Coordinates of C-alpha atoms and ligand atoms in Angstrom, one line a residue:
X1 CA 38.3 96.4 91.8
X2 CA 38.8 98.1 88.7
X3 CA 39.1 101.3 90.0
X4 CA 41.8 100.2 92.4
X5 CA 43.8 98.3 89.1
X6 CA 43.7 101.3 87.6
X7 CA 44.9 104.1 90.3
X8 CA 48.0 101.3 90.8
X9 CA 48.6 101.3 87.5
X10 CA 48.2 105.5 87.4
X11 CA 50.6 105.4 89.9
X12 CA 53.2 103.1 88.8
X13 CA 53.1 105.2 85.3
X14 CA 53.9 108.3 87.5
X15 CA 56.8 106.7 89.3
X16 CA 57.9 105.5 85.6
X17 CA 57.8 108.5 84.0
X18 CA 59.6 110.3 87.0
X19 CA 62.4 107.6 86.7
X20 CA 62.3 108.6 82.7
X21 CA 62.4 112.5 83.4
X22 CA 65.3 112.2 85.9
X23 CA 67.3 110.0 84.0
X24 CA 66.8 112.2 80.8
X25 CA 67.6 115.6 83.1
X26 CA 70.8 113.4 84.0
X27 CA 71.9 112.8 80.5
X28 CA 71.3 116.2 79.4
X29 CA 73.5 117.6 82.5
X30 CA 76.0 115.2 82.2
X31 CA 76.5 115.3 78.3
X32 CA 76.3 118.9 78.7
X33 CA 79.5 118.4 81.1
X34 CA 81.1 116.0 79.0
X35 CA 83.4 118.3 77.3
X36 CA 83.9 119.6 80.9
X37 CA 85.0 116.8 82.5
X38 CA 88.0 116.2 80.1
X39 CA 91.2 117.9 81.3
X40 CA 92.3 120.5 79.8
X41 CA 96.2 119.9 80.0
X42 CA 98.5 117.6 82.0
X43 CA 99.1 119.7 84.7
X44 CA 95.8 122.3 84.7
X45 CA 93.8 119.4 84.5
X46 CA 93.9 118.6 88.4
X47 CA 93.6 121.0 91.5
X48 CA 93.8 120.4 94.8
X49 CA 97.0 121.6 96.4
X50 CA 95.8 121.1 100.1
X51 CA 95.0 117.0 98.9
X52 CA 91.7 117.3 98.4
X53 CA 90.0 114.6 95.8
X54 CA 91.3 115.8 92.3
X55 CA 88.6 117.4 89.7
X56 CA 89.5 118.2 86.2
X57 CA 89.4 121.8 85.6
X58 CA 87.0 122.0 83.1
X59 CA 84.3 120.4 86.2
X60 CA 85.5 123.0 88.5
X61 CA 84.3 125.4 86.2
X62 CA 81.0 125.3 87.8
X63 CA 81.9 126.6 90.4
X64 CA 82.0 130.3 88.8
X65 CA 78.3 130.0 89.7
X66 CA 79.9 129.9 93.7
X67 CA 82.4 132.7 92.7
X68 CA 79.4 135.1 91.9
X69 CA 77.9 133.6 95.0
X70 CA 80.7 134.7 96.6
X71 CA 80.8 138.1 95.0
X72 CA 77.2 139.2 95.9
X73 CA 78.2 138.1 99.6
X74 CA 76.5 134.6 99.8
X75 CA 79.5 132.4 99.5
X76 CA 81.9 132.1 102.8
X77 CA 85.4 133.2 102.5
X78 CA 86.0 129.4 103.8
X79 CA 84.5 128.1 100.4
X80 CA 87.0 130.8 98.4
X81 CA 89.9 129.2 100.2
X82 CA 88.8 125.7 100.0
X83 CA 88.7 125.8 96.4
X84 CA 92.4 127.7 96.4
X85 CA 90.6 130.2 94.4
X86 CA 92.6 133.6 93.8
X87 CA 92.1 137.0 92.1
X88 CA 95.1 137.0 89.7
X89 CA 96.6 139.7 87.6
X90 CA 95.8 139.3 83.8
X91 CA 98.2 136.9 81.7
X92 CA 96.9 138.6 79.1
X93 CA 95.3 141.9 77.7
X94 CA 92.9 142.8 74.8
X95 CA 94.2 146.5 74.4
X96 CA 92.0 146.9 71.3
X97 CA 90.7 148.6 69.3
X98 CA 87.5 149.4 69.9
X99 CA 84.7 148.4 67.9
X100 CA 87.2 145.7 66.3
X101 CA 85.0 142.7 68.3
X102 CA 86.8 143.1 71.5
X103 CA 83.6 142.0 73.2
X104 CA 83.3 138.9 71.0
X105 CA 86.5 137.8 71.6
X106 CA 87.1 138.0 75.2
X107 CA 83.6 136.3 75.8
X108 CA 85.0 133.5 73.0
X109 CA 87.9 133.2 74.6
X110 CA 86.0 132.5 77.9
X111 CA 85.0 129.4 76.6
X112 CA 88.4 127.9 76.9
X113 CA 88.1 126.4 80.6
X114 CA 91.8 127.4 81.5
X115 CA 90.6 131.1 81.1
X116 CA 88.7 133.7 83.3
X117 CA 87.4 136.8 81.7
X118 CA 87.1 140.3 84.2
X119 CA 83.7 140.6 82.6
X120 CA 84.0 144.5 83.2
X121 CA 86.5 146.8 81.2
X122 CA 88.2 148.4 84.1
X123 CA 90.2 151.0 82.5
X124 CA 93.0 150.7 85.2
X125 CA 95.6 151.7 82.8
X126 CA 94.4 154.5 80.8
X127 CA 92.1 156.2 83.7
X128 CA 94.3 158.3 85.7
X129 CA 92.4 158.2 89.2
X130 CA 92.1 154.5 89.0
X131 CA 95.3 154.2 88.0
X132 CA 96.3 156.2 91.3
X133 CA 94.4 153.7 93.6
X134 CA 97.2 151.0 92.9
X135 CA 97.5 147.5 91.2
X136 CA 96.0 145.6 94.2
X137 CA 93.2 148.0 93.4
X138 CA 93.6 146.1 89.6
X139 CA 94.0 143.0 91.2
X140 CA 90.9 143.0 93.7
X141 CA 88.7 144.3 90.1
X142 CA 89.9 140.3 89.0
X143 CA 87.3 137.7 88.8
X144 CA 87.6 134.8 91.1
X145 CA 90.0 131.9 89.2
X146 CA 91.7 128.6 90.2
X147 CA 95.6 129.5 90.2
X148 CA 96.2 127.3 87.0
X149 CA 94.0 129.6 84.8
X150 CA 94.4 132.4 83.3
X151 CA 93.0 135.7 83.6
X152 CA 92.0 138.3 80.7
X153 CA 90.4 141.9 81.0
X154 CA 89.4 143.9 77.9
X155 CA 89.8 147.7 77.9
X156 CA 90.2 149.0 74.2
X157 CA 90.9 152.6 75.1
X158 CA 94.5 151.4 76.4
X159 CA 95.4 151.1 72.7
X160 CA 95.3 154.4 72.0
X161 CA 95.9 156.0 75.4
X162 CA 99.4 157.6 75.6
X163 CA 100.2 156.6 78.8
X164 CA 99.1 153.1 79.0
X165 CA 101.9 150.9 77.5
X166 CA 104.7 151.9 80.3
X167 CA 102.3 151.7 82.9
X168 CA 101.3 147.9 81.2
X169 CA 105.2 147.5 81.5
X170 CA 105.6 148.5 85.1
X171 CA 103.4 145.8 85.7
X172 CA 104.4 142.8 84.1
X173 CA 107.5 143.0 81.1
X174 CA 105.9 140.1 79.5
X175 CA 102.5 140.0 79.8
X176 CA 100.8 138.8 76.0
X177 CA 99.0 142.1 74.3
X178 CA 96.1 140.5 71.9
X179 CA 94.6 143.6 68.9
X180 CA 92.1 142.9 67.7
X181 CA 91.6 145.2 64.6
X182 CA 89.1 145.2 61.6
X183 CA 89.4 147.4 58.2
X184 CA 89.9 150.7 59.5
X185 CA 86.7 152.2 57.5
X186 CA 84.1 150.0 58.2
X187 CA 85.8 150.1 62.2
X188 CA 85.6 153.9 61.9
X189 CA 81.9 154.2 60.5
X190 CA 80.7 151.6 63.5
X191 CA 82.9 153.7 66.1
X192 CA 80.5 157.0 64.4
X193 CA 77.5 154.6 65.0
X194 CA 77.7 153.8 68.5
X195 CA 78.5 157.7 69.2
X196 CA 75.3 158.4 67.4
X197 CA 73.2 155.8 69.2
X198 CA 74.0 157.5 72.2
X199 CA 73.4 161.2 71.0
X200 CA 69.8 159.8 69.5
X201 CA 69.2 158.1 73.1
X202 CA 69.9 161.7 74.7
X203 CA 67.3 162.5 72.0
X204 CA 70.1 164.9 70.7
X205 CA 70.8 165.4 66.9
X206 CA 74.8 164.5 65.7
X207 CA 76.8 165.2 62.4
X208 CA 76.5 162.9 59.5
X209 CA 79.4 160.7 59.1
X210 CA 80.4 162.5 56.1
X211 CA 81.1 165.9 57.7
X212 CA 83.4 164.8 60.2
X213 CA 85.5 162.4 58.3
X214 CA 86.2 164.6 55.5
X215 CA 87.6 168.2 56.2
X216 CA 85.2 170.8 54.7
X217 CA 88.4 173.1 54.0
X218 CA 90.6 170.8 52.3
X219 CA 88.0 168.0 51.2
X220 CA 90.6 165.8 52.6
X221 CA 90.5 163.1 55.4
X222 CA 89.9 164.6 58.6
X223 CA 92.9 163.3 60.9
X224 CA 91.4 165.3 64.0
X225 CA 88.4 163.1 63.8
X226 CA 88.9 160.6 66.5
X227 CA 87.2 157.7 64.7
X228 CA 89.7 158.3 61.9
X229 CA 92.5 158.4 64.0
X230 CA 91.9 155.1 66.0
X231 CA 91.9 153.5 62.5
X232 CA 95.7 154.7 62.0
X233 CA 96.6 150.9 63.7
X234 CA 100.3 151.7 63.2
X235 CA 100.7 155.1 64.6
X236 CA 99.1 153.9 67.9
X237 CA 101.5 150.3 67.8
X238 CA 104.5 152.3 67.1
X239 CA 104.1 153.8 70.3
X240 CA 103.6 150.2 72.2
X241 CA 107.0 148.9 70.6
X242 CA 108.6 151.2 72.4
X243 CA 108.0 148.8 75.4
X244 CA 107.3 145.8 74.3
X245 CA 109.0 143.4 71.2
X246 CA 106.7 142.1 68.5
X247 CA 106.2 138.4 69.7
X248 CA 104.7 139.9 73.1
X249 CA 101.5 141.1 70.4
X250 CA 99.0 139.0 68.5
X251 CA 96.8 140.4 65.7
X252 CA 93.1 138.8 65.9
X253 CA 91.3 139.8 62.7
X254 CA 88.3 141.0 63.6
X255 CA 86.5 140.9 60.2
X256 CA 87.3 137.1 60.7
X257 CA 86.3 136.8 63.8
X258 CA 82.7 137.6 62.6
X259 CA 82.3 135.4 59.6
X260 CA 84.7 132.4 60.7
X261 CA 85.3 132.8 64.6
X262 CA 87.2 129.2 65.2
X263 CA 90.2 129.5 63.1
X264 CA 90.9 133.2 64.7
X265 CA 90.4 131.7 68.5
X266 CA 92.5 128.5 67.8
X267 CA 95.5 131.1 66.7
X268 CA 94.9 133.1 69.9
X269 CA 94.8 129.7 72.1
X270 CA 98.2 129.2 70.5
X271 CA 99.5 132.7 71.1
X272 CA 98.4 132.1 74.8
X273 CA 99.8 128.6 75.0
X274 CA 96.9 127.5 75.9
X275 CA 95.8 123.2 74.6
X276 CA 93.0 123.8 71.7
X277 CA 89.5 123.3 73.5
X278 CA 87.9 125.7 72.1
X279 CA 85.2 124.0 69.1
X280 CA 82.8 124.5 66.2
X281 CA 80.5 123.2 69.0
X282 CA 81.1 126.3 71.0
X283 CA 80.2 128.5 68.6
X284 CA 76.8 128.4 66.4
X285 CA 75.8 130.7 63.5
X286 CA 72.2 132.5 64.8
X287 CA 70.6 133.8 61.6
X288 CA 68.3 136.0 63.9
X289 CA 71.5 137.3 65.0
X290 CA 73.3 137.6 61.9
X291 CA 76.1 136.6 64.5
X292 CA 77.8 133.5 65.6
X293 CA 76.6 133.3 69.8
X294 CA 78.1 131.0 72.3
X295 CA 77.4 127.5 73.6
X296 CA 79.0 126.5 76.7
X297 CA 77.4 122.6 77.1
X298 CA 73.5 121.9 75.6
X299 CA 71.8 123.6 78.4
X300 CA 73.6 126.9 78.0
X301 CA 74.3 129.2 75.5
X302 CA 74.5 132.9 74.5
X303 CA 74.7 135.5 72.2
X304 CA 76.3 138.7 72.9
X305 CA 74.4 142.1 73.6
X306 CA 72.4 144.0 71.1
X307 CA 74.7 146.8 71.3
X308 CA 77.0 144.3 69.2
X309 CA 76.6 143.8 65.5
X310 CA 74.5 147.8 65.0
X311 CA 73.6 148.8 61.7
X312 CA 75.9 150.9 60.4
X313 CA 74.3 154.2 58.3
X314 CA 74.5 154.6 54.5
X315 CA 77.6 156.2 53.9
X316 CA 78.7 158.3 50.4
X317 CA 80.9 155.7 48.6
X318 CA 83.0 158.4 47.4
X319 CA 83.6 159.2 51.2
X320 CA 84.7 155.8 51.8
X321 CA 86.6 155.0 48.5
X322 CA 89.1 158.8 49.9
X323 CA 89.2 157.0 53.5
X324 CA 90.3 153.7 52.2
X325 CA 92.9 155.5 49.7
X326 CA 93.8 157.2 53.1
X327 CA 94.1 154.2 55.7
X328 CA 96.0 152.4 52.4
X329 CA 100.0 153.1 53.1
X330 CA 99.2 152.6 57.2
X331 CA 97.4 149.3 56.4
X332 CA 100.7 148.3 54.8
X333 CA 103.3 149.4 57.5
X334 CA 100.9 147.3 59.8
X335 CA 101.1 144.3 57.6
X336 CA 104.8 144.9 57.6
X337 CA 105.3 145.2 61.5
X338 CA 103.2 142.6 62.5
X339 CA 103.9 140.3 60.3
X340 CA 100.0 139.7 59.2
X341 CA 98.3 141.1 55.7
X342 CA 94.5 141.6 55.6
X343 CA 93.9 142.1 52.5
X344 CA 92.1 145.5 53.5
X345 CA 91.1 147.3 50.2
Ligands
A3P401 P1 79.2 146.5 64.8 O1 78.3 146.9 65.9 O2 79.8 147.7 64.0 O3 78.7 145.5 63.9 P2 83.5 145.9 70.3 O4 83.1 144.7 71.2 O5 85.0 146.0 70.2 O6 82.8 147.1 70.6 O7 83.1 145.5 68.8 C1 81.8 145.4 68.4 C2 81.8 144.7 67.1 O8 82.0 143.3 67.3 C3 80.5 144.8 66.3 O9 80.5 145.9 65.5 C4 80.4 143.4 65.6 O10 80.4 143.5 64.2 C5 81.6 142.6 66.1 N1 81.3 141.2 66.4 C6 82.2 140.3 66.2 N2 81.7 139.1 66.5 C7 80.5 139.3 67.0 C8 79.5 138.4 67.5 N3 79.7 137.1 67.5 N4 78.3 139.0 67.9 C9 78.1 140.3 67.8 N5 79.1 141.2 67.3 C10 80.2 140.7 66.9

């Protein structure tokens, strides 16, 4: 008798704590979609065109997880079109520069529900023989989006590639250009430091920083030094106002970006015209890290690739104090032109 009082009770503790377990897995899933579920603006917030039962955007977003579905060949072309789901053109472009945090911010900027990131850079612009296939080529290289977002690629060589800002043009006259840029030393020492990653990987031995930044000749800056010239911000936009005015750019400090990330994305949401979602409870300081990494909802969260935030070599402070005497009077024509001073030594 007391056996069978105590398997019932066994039992009913079992059902108990699976009541307890589910609800809690609810909560967590729905509190994690809270932010989600609130629209993101008046007329983004709903989808639906064919009169199907209206979602808020943000909800929809879970879908993505069907769009990569759909990608690896698992989802039916019937589900694509139910959900009026399109491969659109970028609004906007991160042109560069790279090692500024172009990663970090596209992958930030990913968090605002209205926009869709092409999570590969697909150097359409500044690759010749892509270039040659054609912009549907571009277009079908788009992630999967709901026609009231947005869509934004990153490719930081078009900054600096000759060709790219007329062939941008040609596309679309007023696309939105975001730089993101950080002080040109420190950007041209971690430019040297992912090249001499990959030489050490190849098990190959490279120049120290010091020899190819400074002339041997003239024991001056060496301008043929590619990390040096990337670092010239205002040669490069000079040749980008040729096609496009001032307002069409927005300068994201990238230096920012790393120490205080929300007040550089809330200027870029207003650039885009895009309602502020983004929120300090999107982002989260990860002192393993030394970084600030991504939360989407409770459940998930992220911090960007090891390849981000390297340790940059020792480099002679003499070297550096000529380089920042040499980026100084470009530094200030940049201020000038776009309007925004950073206090770069
Ligand atoms: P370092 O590796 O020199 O630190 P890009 O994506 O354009 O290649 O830029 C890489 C740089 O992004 C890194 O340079 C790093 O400092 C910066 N960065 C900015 N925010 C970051 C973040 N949240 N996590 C990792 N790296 C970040």
């Amino acid at each position: 008798m007391l056996f069978k009082q105590q398997v019932w009770l066994r039992q009913k503790l079992l059902v108990l704590g699976s009541l307890a377990v589910g609800s809690l897995l609810y909560l967590v899933a729905r509190v994690g979609s809270l932010d989600r579920l609130q629209p993101i603006c008046p007329i983004e917030g709903r989808f639906g065109a064919r009169g199907q039962a209206e979602f808020p955007l943000r909800a929809l977003q879970f879908k993505r997880g069907l769009l990569h579905e759909f990608r690896k060949g698992n989802s039916s072309k019937e589900q694509v079109y139910l959900h009026d789901l399109v491969q659109q053109l970028p609004k906007a472009i991160i042109i560069g520069v790279r090692k500024g945090g172009t990663r970090a911010l596209l992958e930030m900027l990913n968090l605002h529900p209205a926009v869709v990131k092409a999570s590969q850079e697909i150097h359409f612009f500044d690759n010749d023989e892509n270039y040659a296939k054609g912009i549907e080529w571009y277009r079908k290289k788009m992630p999967f989006s709901y026609p009231q977002q947005i869509t934004i690629e990153k490719s930081p060589a078009y900054f600096i590639t000759e060709e790219v800002p007329e062939r941008i043009y040609k596309m679309n006259s007023s696309i939105k250009l975001l730089i993101i840029v950080r002080e040109p030393t420190t950007r041209a020492i971690s430019d040297y430091t992912q090249v001499l990653e990959g030489k050490e990987r190849k098990n190959k031995t490279y120049y120290k920083f010091e020899k190819l930044a400074i002339d041997p000749n003239t024991c001056e800056v060496n301008t043929k030094y590619k990390a040096v010239r990337t670092s010239i911000y205002t040669k490069h936009l000079e040749r980008w106002l040729k096609y496009f005015p001032i307002e069409q750019f927005h300068i994201v400090d990238g230096d920012r970006l790393i120490t205080e990330p929300l007040p550089e994305l809330q200027l870029v949401e207003k650039f885009l015209n895009l309602p502020p979602r983004i929120s300090q409870y999107n982002l989260y300081f990860n002192a393993t890290r030394g970084f600030y990494c991504l939360r989407f909802n409770i459940i998930f969260n992220k911090c960007l690739a090891g390849s981000k935030g390297r340790i940059h070599p020792e480099v002679d402070p003499s070297v550096i104090t000529k380089l920042r005497k040499f980026f100084h009077p470009f530094n200030q024509k940049f201020y000038q032109i776009t309007g925004r001073t950073l206090n770069w030594p």
